[in-house]
PDB file of C-alpha atoms in Angstrom:
ATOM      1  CA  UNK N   1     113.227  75.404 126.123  1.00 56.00           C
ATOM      2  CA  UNK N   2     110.724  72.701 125.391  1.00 69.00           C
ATOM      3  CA  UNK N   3     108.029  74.764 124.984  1.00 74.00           C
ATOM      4  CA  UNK N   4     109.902  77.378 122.529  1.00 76.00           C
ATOM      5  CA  UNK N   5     110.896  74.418 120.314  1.00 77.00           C
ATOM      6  CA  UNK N   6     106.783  73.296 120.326  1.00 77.00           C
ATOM      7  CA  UNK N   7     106.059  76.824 119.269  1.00 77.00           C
ATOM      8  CA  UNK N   8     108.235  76.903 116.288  1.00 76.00           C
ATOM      9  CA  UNK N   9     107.091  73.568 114.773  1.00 75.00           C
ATOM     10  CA  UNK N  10     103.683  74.645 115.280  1.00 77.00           C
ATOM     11  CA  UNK N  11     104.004  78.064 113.396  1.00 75.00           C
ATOM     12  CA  UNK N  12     105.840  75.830 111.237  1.00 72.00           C
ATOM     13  CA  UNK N  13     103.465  73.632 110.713  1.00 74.00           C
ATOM     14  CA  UNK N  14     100.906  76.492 110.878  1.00 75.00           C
ATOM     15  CA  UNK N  15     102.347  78.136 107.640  1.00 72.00           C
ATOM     16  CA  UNK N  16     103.893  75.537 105.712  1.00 72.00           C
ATOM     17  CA  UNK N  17     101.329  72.301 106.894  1.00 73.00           C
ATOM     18  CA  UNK N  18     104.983  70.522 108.056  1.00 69.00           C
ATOM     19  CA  UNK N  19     105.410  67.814 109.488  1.00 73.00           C
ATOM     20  CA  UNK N  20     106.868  64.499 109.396  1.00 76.00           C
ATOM     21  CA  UNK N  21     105.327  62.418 106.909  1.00 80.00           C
ATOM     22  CA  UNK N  22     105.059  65.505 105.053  1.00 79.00           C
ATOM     23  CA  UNK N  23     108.703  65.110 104.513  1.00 81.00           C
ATOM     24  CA  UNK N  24     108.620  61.920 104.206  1.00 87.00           C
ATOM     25  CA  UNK N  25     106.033  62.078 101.087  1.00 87.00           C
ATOM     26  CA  UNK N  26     108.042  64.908 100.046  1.00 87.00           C
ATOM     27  CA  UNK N  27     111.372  63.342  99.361  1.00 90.00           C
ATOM     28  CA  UNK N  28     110.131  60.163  97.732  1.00 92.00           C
ATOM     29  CA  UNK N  29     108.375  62.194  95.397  1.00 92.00           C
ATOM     30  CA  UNK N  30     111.243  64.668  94.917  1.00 92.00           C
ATOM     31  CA  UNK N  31     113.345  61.405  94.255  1.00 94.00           C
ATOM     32  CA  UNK N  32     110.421  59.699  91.854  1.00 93.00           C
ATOM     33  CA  UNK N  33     110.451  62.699  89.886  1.00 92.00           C
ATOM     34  CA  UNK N  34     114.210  62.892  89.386  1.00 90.00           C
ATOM     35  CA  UNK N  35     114.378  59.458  88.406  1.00 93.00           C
ATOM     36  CA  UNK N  36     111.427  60.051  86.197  1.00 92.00           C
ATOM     37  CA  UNK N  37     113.053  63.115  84.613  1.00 91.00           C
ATOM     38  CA  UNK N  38     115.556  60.961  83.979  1.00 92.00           C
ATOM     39  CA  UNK N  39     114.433  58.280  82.051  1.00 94.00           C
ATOM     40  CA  UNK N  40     112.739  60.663  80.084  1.00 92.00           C
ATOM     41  CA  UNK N  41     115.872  62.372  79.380  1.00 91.00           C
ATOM     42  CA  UNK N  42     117.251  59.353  78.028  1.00 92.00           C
ATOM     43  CA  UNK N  43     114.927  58.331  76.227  1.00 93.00           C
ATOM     44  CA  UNK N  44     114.806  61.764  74.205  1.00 92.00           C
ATOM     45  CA  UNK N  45     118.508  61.093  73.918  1.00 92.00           C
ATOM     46  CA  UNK N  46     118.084  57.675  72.539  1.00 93.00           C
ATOM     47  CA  UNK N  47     115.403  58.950  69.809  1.00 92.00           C
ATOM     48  CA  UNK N  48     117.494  62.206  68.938  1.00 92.00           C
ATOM     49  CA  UNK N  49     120.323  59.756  68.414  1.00 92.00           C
ATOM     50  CA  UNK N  50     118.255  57.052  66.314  1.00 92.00           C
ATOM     51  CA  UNK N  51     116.721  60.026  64.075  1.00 92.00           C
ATOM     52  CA  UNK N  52     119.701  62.088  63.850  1.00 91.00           C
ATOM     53  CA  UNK N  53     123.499  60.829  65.004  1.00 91.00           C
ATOM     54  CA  UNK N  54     124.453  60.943  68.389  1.00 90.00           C
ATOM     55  CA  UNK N  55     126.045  64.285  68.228  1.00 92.00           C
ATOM     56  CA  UNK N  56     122.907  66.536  67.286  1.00 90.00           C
ATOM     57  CA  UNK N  57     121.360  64.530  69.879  1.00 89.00           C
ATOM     58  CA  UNK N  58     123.476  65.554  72.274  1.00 90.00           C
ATOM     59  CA  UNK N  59     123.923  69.266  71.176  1.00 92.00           C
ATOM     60  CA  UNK N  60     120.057  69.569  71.008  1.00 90.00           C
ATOM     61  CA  UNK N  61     119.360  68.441  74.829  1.00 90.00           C
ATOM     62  CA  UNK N  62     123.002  70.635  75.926  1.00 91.00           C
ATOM     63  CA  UNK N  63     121.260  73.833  74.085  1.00 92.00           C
ATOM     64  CA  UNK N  64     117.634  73.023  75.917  1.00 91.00           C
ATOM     65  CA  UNK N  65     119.029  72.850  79.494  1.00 91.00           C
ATOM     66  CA  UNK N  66     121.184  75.767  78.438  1.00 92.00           C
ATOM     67  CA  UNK N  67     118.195  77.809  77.642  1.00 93.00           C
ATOM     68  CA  UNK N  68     116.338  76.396  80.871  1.00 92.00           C
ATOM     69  CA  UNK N  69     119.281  77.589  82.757  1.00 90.00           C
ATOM     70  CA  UNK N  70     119.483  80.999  81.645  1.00 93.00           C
ATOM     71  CA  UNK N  71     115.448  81.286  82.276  1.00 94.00           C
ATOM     72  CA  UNK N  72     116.029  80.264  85.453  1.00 91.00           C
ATOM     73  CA  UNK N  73     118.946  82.750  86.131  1.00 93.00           C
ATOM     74  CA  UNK N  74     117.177  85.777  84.882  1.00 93.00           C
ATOM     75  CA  UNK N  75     113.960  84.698  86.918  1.00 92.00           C
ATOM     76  CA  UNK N  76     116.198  83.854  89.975  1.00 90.00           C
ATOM     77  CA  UNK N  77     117.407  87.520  89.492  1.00 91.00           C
ATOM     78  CA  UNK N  78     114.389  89.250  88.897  1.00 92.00           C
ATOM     79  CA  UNK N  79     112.650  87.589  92.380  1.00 90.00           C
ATOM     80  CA  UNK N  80     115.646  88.790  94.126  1.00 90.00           C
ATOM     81  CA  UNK N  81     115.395  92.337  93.140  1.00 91.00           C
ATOM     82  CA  UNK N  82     111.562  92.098  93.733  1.00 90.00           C
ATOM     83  CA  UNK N  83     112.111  90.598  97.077  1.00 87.00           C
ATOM     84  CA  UNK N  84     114.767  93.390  97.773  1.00 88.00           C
ATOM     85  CA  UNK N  85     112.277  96.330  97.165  1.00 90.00           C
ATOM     86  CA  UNK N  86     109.838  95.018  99.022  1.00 87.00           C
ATOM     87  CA  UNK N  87     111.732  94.698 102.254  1.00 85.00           C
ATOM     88  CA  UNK N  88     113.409  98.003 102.020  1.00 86.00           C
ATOM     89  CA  UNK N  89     109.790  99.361 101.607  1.00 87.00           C
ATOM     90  CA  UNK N  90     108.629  97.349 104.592  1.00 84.00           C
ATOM     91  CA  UNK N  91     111.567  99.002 106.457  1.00 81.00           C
ATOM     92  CA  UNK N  92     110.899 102.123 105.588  1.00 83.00           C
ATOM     93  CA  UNK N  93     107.065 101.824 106.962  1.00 81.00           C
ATOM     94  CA  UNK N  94     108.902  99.943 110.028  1.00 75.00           C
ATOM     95  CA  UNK N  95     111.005 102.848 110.628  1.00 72.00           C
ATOM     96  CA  UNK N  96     108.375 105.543 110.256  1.00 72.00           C
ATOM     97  CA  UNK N  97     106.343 104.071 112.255  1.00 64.00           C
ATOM     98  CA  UNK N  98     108.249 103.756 114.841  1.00 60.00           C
ATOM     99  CA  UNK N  99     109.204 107.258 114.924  1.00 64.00           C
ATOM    100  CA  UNK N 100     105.355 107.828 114.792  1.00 61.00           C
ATOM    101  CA  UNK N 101     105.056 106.550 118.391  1.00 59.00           C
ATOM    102  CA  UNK N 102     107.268 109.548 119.952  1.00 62.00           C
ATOM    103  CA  UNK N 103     105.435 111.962 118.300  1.00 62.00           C
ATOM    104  CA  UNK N 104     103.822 114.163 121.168  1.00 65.00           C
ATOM    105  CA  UNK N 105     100.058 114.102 120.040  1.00 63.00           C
ATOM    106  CA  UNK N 106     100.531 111.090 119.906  1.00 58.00           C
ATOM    107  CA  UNK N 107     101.731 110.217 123.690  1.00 64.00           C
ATOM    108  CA  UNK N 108      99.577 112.960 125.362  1.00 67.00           C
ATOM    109  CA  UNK N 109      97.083 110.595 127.040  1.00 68.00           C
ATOM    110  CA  UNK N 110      94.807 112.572 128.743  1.00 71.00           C
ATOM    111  CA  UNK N 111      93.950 112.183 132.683  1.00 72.00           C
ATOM    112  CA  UNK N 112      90.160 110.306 131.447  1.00 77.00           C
ATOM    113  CA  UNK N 113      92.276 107.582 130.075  1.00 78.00           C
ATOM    114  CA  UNK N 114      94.757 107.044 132.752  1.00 77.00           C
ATOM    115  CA  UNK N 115      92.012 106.970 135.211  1.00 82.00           C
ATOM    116  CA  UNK N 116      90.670 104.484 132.940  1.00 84.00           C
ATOM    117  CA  UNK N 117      93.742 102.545 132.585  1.00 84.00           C
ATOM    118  CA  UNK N 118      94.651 102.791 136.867  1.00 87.00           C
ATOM    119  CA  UNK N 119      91.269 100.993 136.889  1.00 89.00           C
ATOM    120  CA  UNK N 120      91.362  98.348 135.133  1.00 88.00           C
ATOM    121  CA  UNK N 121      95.337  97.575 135.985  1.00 89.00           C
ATOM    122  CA  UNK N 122      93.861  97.805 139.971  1.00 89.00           C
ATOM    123  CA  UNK N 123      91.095  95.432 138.843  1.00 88.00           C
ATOM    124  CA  UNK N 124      92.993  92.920 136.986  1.00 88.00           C
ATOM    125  CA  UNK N 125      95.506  93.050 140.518  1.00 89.00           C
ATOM    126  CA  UNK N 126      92.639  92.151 142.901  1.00 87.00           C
ATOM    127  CA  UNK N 127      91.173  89.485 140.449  1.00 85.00           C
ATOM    128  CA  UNK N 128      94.935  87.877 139.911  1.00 86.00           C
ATOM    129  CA  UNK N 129      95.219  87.929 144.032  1.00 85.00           C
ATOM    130  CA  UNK N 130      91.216  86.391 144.402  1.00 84.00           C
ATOM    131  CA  UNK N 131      92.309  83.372 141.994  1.00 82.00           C
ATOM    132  CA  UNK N 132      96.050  83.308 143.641  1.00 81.00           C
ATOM    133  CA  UNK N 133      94.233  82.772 147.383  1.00 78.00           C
ATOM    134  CA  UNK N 134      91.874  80.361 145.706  1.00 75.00           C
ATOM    135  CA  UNK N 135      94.304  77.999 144.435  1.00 71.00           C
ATOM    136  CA  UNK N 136      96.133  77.882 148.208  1.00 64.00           C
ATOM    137  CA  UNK N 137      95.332  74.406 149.749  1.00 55.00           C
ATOM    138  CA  UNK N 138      93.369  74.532 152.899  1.00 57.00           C
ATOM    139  CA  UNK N 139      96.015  72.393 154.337  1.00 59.00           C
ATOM    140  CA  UNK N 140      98.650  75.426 153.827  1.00 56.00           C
ATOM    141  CA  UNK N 141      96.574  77.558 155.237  1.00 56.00           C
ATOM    142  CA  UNK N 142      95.793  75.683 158.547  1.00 58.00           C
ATOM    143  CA  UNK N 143      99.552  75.062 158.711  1.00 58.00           C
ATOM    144  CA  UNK N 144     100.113  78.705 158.426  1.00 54.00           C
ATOM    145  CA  UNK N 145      97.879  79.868 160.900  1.00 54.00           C
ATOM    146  CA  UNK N 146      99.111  77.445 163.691  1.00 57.00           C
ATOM    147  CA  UNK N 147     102.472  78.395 163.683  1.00 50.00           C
TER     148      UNK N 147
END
């Protein structure tokens, strides 16, 4: 189980560059920019209100994040549908591929190849039973014998 949960947080790491301090670095600058965001906010707020009344100031920001947040809706939607498309159309070449692999050119082997392929799978045995007789101890093997 150990080892599976080393694999994932190194793919992880290998496609996102996780890891700890990563997050770490992360969050305090996820936090530094909120906080930033918002004293920025305010002070827009504070100079609408001082140029204008409070009010317009306050109706000017609502209609801005109101805008944001219908950008961000319509962009949200059109990654989705993108995102949709593209798997079904990854699917599809899943799927016909795999019905590519029963097709019956495709399977017929030929007896050169199998020959080729009963060789190297009786090769690979007798070098996988050289290295297994190689790692025996002496000492088990004296043991062995004299009983």
């Amino acid at each position: 189980m150990d080892g599976w949960l080393r694999q994932f947080a190194l793919n992880a790491q290998l496609r996102a560059g996780l890891s700890a301090s990563n997050v770490v670095w992360a969050v305090v600058a996820a936090i530094a920019s909120t906080l930033a965001l918002l004293f920025l906010l305010l002070a827009a707020f504070v100079w609408l209100s001082h140029r204008y009344d409070t009010m317009t100031a306050g109706v000017v920001l609502g209609t801005l994040f109101l805008a944001i947040g219908l950008i961000a809706i319509f962009a949200w939607a059109l990654t989705r549908r993108r995102n949709i498309e593209r798997a079904r159309r990854e699917l599809e070449l899943r799927g016909s591929a795999a019905t590519n692999l029963f097709d019956p050119k495709l399977i017929a082997i030929g007896w050169r190849r199998l020959a080729a392929l009963a060789g190297v799978g009786l090769l690979a045995a007798g070098l996988a039973r050289e290295w297994r007789g190689r790692q025996e101890n002496p000492a088990d093997r004296n043991t062995d014998s004299q009983s």
